XYZ file of C-alpha atoms in Angstrom:
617
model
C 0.000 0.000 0.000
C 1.633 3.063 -0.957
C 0.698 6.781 -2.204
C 1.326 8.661 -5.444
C 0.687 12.516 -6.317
C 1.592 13.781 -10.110
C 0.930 16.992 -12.717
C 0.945 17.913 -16.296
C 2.441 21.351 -17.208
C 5.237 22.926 -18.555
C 5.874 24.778 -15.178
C 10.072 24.498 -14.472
C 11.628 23.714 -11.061
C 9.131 20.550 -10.431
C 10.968 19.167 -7.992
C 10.066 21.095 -4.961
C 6.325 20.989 -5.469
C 6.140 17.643 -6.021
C 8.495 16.622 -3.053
C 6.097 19.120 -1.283
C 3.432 16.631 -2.305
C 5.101 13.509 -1.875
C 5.432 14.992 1.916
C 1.650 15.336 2.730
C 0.934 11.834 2.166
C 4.125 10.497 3.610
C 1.719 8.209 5.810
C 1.074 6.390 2.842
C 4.461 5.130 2.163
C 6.941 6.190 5.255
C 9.392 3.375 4.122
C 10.752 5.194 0.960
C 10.167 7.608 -2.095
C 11.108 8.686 -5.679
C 10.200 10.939 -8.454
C 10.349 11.562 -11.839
C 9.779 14.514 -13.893
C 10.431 16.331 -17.480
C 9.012 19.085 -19.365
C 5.510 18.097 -19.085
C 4.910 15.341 -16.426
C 5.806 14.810 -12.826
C 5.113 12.242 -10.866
C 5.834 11.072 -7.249
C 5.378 8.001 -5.147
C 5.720 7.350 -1.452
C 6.320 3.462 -0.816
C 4.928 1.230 2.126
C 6.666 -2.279 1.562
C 4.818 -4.951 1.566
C 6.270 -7.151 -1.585
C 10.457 -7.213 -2.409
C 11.132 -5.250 0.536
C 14.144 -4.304 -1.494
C 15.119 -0.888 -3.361
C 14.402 -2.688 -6.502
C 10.603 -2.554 -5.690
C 10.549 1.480 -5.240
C 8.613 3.360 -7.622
C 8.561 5.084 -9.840
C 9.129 2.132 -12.138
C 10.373 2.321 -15.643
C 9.469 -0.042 -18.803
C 12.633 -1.831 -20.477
C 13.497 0.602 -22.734
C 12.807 3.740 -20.180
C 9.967 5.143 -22.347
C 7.163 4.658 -19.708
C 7.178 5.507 -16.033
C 4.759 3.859 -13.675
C 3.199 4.810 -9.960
C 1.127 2.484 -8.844
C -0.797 2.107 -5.052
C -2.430 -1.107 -4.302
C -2.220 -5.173 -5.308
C -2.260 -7.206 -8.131
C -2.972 -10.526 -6.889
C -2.512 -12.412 -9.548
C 1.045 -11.219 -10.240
C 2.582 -14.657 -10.579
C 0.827 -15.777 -13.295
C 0.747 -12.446 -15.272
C 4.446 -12.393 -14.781
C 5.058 -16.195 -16.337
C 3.214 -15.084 -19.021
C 5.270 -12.052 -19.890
C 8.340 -14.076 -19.536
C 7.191 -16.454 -22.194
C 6.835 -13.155 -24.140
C 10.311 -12.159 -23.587
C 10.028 -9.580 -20.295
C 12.770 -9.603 -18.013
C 12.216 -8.897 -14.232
C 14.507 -7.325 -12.051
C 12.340 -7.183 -8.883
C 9.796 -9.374 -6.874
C 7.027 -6.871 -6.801
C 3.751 -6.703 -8.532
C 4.603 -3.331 -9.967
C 7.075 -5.066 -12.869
C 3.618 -6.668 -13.919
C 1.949 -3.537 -14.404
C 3.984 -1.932 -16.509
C 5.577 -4.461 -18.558
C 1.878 -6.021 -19.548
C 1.232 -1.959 -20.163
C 4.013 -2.208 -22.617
C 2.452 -5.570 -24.083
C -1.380 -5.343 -23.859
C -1.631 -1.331 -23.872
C -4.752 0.280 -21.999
C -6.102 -3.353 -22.190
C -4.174 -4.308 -19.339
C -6.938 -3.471 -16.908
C -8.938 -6.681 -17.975
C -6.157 -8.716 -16.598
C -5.797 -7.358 -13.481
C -7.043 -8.757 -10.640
C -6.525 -6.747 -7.272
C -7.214 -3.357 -5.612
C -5.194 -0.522 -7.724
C -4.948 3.346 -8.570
C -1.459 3.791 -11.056
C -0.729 6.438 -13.808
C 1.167 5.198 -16.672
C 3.400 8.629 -18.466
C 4.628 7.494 -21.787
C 7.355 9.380 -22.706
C 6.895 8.850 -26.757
C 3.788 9.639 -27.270
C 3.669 11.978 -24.022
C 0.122 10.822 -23.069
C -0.803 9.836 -19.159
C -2.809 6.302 -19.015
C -4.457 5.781 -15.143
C -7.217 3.256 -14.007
C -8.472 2.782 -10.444
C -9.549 -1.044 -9.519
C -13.317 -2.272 -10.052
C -14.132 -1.461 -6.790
C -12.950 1.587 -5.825
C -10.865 -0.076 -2.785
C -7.998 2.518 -3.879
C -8.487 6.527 -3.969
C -8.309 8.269 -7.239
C -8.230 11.845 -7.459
C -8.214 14.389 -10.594
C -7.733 18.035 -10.907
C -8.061 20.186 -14.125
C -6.526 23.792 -13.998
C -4.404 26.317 -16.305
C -1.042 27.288 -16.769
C 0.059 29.912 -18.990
C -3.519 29.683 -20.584
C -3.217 26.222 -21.180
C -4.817 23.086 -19.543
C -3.289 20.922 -17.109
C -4.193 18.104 -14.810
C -3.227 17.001 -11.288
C -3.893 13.388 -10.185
C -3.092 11.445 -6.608
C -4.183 9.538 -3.701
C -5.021 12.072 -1.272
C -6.759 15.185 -1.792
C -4.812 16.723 0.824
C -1.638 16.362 -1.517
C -3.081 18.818 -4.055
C -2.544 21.972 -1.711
C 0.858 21.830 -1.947
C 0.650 23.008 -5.604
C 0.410 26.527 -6.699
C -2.409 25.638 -9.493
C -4.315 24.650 -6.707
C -7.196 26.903 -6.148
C -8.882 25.988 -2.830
C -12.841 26.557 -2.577
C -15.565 24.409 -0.749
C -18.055 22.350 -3.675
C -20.877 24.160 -2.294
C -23.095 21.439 -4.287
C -21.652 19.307 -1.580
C -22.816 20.257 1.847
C -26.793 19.425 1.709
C -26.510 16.071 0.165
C -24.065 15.011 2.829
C -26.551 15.980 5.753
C -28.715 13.548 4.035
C -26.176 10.487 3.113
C -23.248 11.506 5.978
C -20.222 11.113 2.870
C -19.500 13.195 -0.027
C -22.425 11.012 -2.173
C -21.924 12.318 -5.683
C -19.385 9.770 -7.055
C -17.771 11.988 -9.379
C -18.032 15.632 -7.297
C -16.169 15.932 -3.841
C -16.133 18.654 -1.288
C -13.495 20.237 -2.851
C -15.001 22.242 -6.083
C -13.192 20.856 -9.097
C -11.652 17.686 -7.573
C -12.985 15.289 -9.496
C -12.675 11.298 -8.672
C -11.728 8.371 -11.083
C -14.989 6.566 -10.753
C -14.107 2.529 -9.589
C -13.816 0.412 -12.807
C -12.915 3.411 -14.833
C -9.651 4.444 -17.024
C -8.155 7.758 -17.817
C -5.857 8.705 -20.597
C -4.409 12.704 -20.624
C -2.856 14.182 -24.529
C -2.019 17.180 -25.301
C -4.347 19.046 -22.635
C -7.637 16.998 -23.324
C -8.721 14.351 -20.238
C -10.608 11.463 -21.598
C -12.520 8.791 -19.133
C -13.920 5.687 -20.027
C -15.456 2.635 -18.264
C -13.949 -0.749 -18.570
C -15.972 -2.570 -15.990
C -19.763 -2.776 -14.122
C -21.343 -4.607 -11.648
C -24.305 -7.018 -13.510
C -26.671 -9.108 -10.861
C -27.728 -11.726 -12.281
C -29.652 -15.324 -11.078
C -27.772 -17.804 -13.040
C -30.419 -20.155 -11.502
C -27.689 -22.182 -9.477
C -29.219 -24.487 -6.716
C -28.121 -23.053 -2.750
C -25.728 -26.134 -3.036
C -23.603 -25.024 -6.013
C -23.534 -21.594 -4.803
C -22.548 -22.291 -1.471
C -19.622 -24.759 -2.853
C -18.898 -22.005 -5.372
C -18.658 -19.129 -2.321
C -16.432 -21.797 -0.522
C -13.913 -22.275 -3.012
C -13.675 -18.882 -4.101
C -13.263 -17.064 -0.838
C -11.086 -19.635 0.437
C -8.853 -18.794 -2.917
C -9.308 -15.163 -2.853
C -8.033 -15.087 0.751
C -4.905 -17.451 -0.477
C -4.202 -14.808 -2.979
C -5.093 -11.604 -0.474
C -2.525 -13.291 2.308
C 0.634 -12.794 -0.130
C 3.011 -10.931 1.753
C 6.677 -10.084 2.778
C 5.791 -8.254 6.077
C 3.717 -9.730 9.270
C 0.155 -10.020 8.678
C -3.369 -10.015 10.840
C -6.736 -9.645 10.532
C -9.429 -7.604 11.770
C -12.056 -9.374 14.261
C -15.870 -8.333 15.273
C -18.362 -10.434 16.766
C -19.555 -10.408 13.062
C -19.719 -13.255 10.138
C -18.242 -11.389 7.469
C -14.632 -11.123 9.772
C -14.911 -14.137 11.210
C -15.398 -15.985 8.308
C -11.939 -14.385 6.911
C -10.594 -15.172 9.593
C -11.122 -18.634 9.652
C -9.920 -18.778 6.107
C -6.959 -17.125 6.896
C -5.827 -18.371 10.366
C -3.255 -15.505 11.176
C -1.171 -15.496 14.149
C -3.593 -12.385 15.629
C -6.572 -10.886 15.254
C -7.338 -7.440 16.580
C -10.517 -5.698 17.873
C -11.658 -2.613 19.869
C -15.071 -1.836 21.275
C -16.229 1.144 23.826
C -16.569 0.916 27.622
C -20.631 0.845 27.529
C -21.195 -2.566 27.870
C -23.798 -2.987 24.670
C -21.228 -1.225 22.393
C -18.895 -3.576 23.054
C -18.101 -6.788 20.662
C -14.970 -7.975 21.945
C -15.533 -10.487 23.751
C -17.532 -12.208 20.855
C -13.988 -11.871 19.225
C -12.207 -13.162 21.910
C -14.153 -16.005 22.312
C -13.700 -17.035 18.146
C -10.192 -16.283 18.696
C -9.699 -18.944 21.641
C -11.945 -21.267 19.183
C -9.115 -21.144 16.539
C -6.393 -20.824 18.562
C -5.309 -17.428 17.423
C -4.307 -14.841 19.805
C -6.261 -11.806 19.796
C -5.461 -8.227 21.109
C -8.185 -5.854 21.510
C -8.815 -2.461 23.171
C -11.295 -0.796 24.623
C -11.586 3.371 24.064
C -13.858 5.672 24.993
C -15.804 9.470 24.051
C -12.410 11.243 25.165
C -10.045 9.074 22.934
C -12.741 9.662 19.990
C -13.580 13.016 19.978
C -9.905 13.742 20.909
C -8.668 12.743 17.898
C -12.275 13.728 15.684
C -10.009 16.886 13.643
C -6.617 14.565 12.868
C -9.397 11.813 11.264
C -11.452 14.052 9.478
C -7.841 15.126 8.118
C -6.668 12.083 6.879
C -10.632 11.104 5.432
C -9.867 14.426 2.935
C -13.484 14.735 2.994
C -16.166 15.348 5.802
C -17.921 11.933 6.361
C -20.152 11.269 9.599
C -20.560 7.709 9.913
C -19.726 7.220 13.352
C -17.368 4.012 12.869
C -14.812 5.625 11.059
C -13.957 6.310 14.668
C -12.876 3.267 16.087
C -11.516 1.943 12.647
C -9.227 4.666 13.144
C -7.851 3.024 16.646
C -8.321 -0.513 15.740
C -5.847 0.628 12.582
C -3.478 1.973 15.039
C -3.962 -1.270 17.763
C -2.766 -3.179 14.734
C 0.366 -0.543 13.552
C 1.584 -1.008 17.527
C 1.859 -4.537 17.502
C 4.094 -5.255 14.824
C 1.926 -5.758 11.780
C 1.814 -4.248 8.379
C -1.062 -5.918 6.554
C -4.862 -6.778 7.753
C -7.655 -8.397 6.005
C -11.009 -7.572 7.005
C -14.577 -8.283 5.847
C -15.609 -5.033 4.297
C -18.005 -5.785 0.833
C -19.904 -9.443 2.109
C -22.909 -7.428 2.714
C -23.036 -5.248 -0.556
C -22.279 -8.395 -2.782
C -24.188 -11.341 -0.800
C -27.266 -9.163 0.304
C -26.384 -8.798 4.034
C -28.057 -5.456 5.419
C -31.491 -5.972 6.929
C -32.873 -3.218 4.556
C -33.014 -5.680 2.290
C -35.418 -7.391 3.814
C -38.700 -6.521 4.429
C -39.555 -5.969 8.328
C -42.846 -7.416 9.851
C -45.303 -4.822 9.408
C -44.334 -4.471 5.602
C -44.884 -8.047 5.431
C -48.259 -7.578 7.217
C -49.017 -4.606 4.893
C -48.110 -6.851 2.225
C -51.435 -8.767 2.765
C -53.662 -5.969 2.208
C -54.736 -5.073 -1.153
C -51.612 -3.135 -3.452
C -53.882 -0.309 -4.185
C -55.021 0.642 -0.720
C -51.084 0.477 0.500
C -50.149 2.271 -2.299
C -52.629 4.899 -2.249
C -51.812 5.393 1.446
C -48.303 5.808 1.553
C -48.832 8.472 -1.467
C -50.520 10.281 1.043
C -48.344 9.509 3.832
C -45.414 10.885 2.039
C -46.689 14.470 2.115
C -47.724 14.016 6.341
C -45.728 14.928 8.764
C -43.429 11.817 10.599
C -45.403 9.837 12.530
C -44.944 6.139 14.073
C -45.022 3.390 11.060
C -44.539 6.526 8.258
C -41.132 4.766 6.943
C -42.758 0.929 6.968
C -45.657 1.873 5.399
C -43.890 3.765 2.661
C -41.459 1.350 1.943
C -44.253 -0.938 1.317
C -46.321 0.972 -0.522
C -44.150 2.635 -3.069
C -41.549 2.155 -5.248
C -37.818 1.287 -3.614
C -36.607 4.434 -6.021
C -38.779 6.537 -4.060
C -37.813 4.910 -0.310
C -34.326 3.791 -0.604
C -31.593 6.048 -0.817
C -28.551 3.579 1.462
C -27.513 2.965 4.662
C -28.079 6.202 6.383
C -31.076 8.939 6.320
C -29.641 11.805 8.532
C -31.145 14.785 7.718
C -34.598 14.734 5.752
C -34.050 16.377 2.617
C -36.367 19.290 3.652
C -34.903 19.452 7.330
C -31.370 19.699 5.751
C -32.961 23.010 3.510
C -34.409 24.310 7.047
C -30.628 24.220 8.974
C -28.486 25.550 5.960
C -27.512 29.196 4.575
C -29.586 30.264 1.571
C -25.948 29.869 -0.419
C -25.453 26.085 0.479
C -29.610 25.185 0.310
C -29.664 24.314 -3.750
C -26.842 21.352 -3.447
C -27.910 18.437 -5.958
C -31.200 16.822 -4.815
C -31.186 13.596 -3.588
C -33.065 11.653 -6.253
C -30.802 12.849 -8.848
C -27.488 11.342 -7.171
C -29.957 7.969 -6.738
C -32.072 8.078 -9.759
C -28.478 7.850 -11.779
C -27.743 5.035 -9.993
C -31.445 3.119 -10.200
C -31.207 3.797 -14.347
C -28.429 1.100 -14.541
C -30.950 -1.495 -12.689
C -34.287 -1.080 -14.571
C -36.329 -3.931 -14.716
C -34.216 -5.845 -11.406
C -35.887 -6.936 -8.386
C -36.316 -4.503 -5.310
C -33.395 -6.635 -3.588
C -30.565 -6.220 -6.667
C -31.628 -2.697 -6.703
C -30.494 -1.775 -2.874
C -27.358 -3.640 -3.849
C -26.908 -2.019 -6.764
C -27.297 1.562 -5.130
C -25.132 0.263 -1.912
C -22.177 -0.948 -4.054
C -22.323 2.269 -6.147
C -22.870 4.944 -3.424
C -22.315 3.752 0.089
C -19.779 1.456 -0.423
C -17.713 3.563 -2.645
C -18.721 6.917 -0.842
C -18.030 5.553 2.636
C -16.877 2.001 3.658
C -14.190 1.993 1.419
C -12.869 5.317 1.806
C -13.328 5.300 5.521
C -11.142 2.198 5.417
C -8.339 3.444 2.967
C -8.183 6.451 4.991
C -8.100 5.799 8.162
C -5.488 2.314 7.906
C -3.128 4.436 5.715
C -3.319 7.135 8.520
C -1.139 4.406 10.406
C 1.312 2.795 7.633
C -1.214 -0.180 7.452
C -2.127 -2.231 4.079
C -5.975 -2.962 4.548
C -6.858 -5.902 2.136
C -10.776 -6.708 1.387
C -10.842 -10.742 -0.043
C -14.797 -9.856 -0.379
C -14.151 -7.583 -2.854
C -12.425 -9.759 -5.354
C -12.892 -9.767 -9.063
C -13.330 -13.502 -9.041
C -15.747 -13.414 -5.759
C -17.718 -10.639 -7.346
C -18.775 -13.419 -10.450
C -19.750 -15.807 -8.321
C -21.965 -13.710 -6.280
C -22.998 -11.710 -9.372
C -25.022 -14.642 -10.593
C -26.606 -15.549 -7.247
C -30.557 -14.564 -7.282
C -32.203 -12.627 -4.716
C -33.952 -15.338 -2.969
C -30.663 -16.779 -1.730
C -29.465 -14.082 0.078
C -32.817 -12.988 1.655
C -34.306 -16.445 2.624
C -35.654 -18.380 6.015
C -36.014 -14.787 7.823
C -32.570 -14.139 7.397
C -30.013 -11.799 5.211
C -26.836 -12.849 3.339
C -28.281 -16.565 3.753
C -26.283 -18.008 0.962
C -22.589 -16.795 2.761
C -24.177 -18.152 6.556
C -24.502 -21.437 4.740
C -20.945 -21.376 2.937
C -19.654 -20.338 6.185
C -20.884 -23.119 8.224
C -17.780 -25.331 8.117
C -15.392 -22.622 8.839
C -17.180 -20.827 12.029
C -19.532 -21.816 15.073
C -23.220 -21.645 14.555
C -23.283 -18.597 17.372
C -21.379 -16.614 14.465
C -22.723 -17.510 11.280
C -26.084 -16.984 12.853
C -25.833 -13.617 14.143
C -27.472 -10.906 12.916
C -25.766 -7.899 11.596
C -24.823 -4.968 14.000
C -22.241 -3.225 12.439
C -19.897 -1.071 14.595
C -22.217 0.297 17.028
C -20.345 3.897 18.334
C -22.430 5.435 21.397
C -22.553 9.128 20.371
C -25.674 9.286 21.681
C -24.622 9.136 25.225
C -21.205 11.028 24.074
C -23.256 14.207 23.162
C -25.334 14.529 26.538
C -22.125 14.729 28.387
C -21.323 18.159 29.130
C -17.492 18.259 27.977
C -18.442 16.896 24.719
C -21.951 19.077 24.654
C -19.433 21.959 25.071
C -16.816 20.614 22.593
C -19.532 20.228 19.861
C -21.556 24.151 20.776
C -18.225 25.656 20.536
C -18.249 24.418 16.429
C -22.149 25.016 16.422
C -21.789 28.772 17.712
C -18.538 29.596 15.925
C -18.771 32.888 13.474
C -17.300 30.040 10.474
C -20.831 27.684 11.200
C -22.905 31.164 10.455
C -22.047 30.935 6.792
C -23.174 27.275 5.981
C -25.804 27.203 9.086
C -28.788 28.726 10.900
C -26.698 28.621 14.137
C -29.782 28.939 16.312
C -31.256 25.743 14.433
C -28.259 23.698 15.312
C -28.151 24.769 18.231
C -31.480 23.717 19.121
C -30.720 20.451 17.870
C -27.903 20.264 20.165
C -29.435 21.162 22.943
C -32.482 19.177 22.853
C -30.595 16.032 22.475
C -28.562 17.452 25.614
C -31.300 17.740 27.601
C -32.823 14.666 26.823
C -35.647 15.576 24.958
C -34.631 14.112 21.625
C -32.080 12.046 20.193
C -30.302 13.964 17.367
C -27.306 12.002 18.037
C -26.612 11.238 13.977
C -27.832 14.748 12.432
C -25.292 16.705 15.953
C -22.654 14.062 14.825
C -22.876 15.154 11.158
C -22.881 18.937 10.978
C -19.857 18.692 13.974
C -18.000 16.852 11.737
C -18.491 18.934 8.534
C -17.286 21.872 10.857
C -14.223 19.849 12.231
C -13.132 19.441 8.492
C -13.953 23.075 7.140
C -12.162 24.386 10.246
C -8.575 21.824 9.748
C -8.686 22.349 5.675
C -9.811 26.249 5.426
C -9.041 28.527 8.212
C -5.894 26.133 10.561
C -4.233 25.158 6.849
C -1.891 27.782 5.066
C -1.741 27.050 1.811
């Protein structure tokens, strides 16, 4: 896992920006570094060994004949095999590293190398000859991508890199707050439009998506997309099929040169892993309340496989002590409250010696594992009633007021376009209009970031259509950035065997009624996982990484910590201050729980405050 930054111009003395660069993401690669530049490229990589701990594996890499020049951050895991076959083709190899592969089969296959790859990656390819930039981020998104476009000497030029962050060290950087941004985020809690950010004009490389860069002109293209499909496989296939391929995806994600762990909830999706993997130590962290607390669950698998586990427990001070330096390193303001001890379970693993974790991120997106999904029990009783009575009353619930059952009996009365927008609902899109500054209330509407996503699915059943809109906005938007970020905060490789090209087609062709079945979700994995975990684990039902803000925010030194943000003169030009204030202060006092929506405008503040008035350039 490493980091790379990089510009196009004709701009002379290079070398100090992009060291300058290089230096704000120095957490990405703290082991070594290298540049290269010329008259119209630049590019510079910060390495974090992992493969050929040698110099031979530093970056950036050149072709044979020095033409081509190659940073790359990520994995190809199936290296060995691409490599053989460019031997045969007459490729010589002067390292151990996965890098060679990439830009050797460049050399050989051209911008079709992508289709070969199988891994998580973000690289930039300059060819010298025909001085034209070729980058491509993995199918997944597991790797950051970032793009700039501004001028020089009235002509265009383009900045790329792994960190957002990196791009203020440039003096073509012209920093402004996307104030399209700020109201869909109150609603979704991450930066939701895949190709916008928070920063206006920071584009990102979509997941599955190419770039080439000639002459001035950026071109993007699409070389991959998720397709859900029931291939009409019995349960028994499919579970043999999940069995062989996870077990040989976490083979392939276990390739390493440095000590290796994984992370451990009380959870299937990590325990599972796990199992497959059998690593010396697992790691965990949970809070001191008692209910927020999953260690013990981990623990107890641990002892099972006879694999020591280290876990920690933190609490509201260690959190919200460290909430600026992680809404730092996440580039972006995101509010989903687990970010925060992913940050410290990151940095439990760092302190005990190892350099690369696996975890379970992507079972739920791909296998159908989040109890939206499912339909709850009064849907299923409204279900019984006749479709026009349902539907005519949730039309006409929709434009009431919130009252008890309002969400069930929309959900099963209208479309999922018109119900289902992810994971999280913070702010109604009305109540987020209500809090904001008449310059920050006309942000893209919500059903245009999800009706983009719901045209690619037309004609797919409710179930593939929540995946579909998970895998393309929440997942890319927030687990996997949240888990980039906050593991490369600490020098720490974060590998995902879920979200594996060769995983992804076998649960691509998987129907609906497999992973939603007998009252449960992800059914299909539970039963693939039965021979690798305890029934207590494969049975449980998803929790995710419960974070108790709520009871954070009605004590008074974090009250206090959060109404110093909320009354601040820089909250008055995004915010009604007295409306967020009365949010706080009704959850403070008990008489509401606005633990999500306090949690979510704080940490938009934290990151506007650390990017725009603490940093100089």
């Amino acid at each position: 896992m490493c980091g790379f930054v990089g510009f196009f111009d004709e701009r002379e003395k290079k070398e100090e920006i992009l060291q300058n660069m290089m230096d704000r993401i120095v957490h990405r690669g703290p082991d070594m570094g290298g540049m290269y530049h010329d008259a119209k490229a630049a590019l510079g990589f910060r390495r974090l060994s992992i493969l050929d701990l040698s110099e031979a594996g530093c970056q950036p890499l050149y072709s044979e004949d020095g033409t081509k020049v190659l940073v790359f951050n990520g994995e190809i895991y199936n290296y060995l095999e691409l490599r053989e076959e460019l031997k045969q083709k007459g490729y010589h190899f002067k390292s151990n590293t996965d890098s060679e592969v990439l830009i050797h089969g460049y050399v050989e296959y051209g911008e079709e190398i992508v289709h070969k790859l199988r891994g998580m990656f973000a690289f930039c390819i300059w060819d010298k000859e025909e001085q034209k930039a070729f980058g491509a981020r993995d199918i997944f998104g597991i790797k950051p991508y970032y793009l700039y476009e501004y001028t020089e000497a009235q002509k265009p030029c383009l900045m790329i890199a792994s960190e957002i962050k990196s791009f203020l060290e440039h003096p073509g950087f012209e920093k402004e707050v996307n104030e399209k941004a700020l109201k869909p985020y109150l609603t979704f809690q991450y930066s939701s439009q895949p190709e916008e950010t928070f920063f206006k004009g920071v584009k990102r490389l979509r997941p599955g998506h190419f770039f080439t860069y000639k002459d001035g002109v950026l071109s993007v293209g699409q070389y991959w997309e998720a397709d859900f499909r029931d291939e009409n496989r019995s349960l028994e296939e499919n579970v043999k099929r999940i069995q062989e391929v996870v077990e040989d995806s976490v083979k392939a994600h276990r390739h390493s040169d440095v000590p290796l762990g994984s992370f451990l909830s009380g959870g299937i999706d990590s325990s599972y892993i796990t199992a497959c993997l059998m690593p010396d130590k697992t790691f965990s962290v949970g809070f001191e309340q008692e209910s927020f607390d999953e260690t013990t669950m981990a623990e107890d698998l641990s002892n099972i496989l006879g694999i020591e586990n280290i876990k920690r427990t933190i609490t509201g001070d260690d959190c919200m002590g460290k909430l600026e330096e992680i809404q730092y390193h996440m580039d972006e303001p995101q509010s989903n409250p687990s970010t925060l001890p992913l940050y410290f379970l990151a940095k439990l693993v760092k302190d005990n010696g190892v350099t690369v974790v696996l975890s379970g991120e992507g079972a739920d997106e791909i296998f159908g594992g989040y109890e939206w999904y499912d339909m709850d029990q009064g849907q299923r009783l409204l279900k019984k009633f006749p479709a026009f009575l349902v539907r005519g009353a949730a039309r006409m619930a929709k434009h009431l007021p919130n009252f008890k059952g309002k969400t069930t009996l929309l959900r099963a009365g209208l479309p999922v376009e018109e119900t289902f927008i992810g994971e999280a609902l913070i702010f109604e899109e009305k109540e987020a209009e209500q809090i904001l500054t008449d310059a920050y209330r006309g942000g893209t509407p919500v059903k245009e970031i999800t009706d983009k996503v719901y045209a690619l699915v037309k004609g797919k059943d409710d179930v593939t259509k929540k995946q579909f809109l998970d895998l393309k906005l929440f997942m890319e938007g927030d687990i996997l950035q949240k888990a980039d970020k906050m593991s490369m905060a600490h020098s720490l490789e974060l590998r995902v065997p879920f979200l594996d090209k060769e995983v992804m087609k076998v649960a691509e062709g998987i129907g609906s009624d497999q992973k939603i079945a007998h009252g449960t979700t992800k059914f299909v994995l539970r039963e693939a996982s039965k021979g690798k975990i305890p029934k207590e684990w494969y049975q449980r039902t998803k929790k995710g990484f419960p974070v108790p803000i709520r009871i954070w925010f009605t004590e008074e030194k974090h009250y206090h910590y959060a109404r110093e943000y909320f009354a601040s003169d820089f909250a008055g030009k995004f915010f009604k201050r007295e409306e967020i204030l009365r949010i706080l202060d009704e959850h403070y006092k008990g008489n509401a729980n606005h633990a999500r929506k306090i949690y979510t405008v704080l940490v938009f503040l934290v990151w506007y405050k650390r990017y725009f008035i603490e940093e100089s350039a």
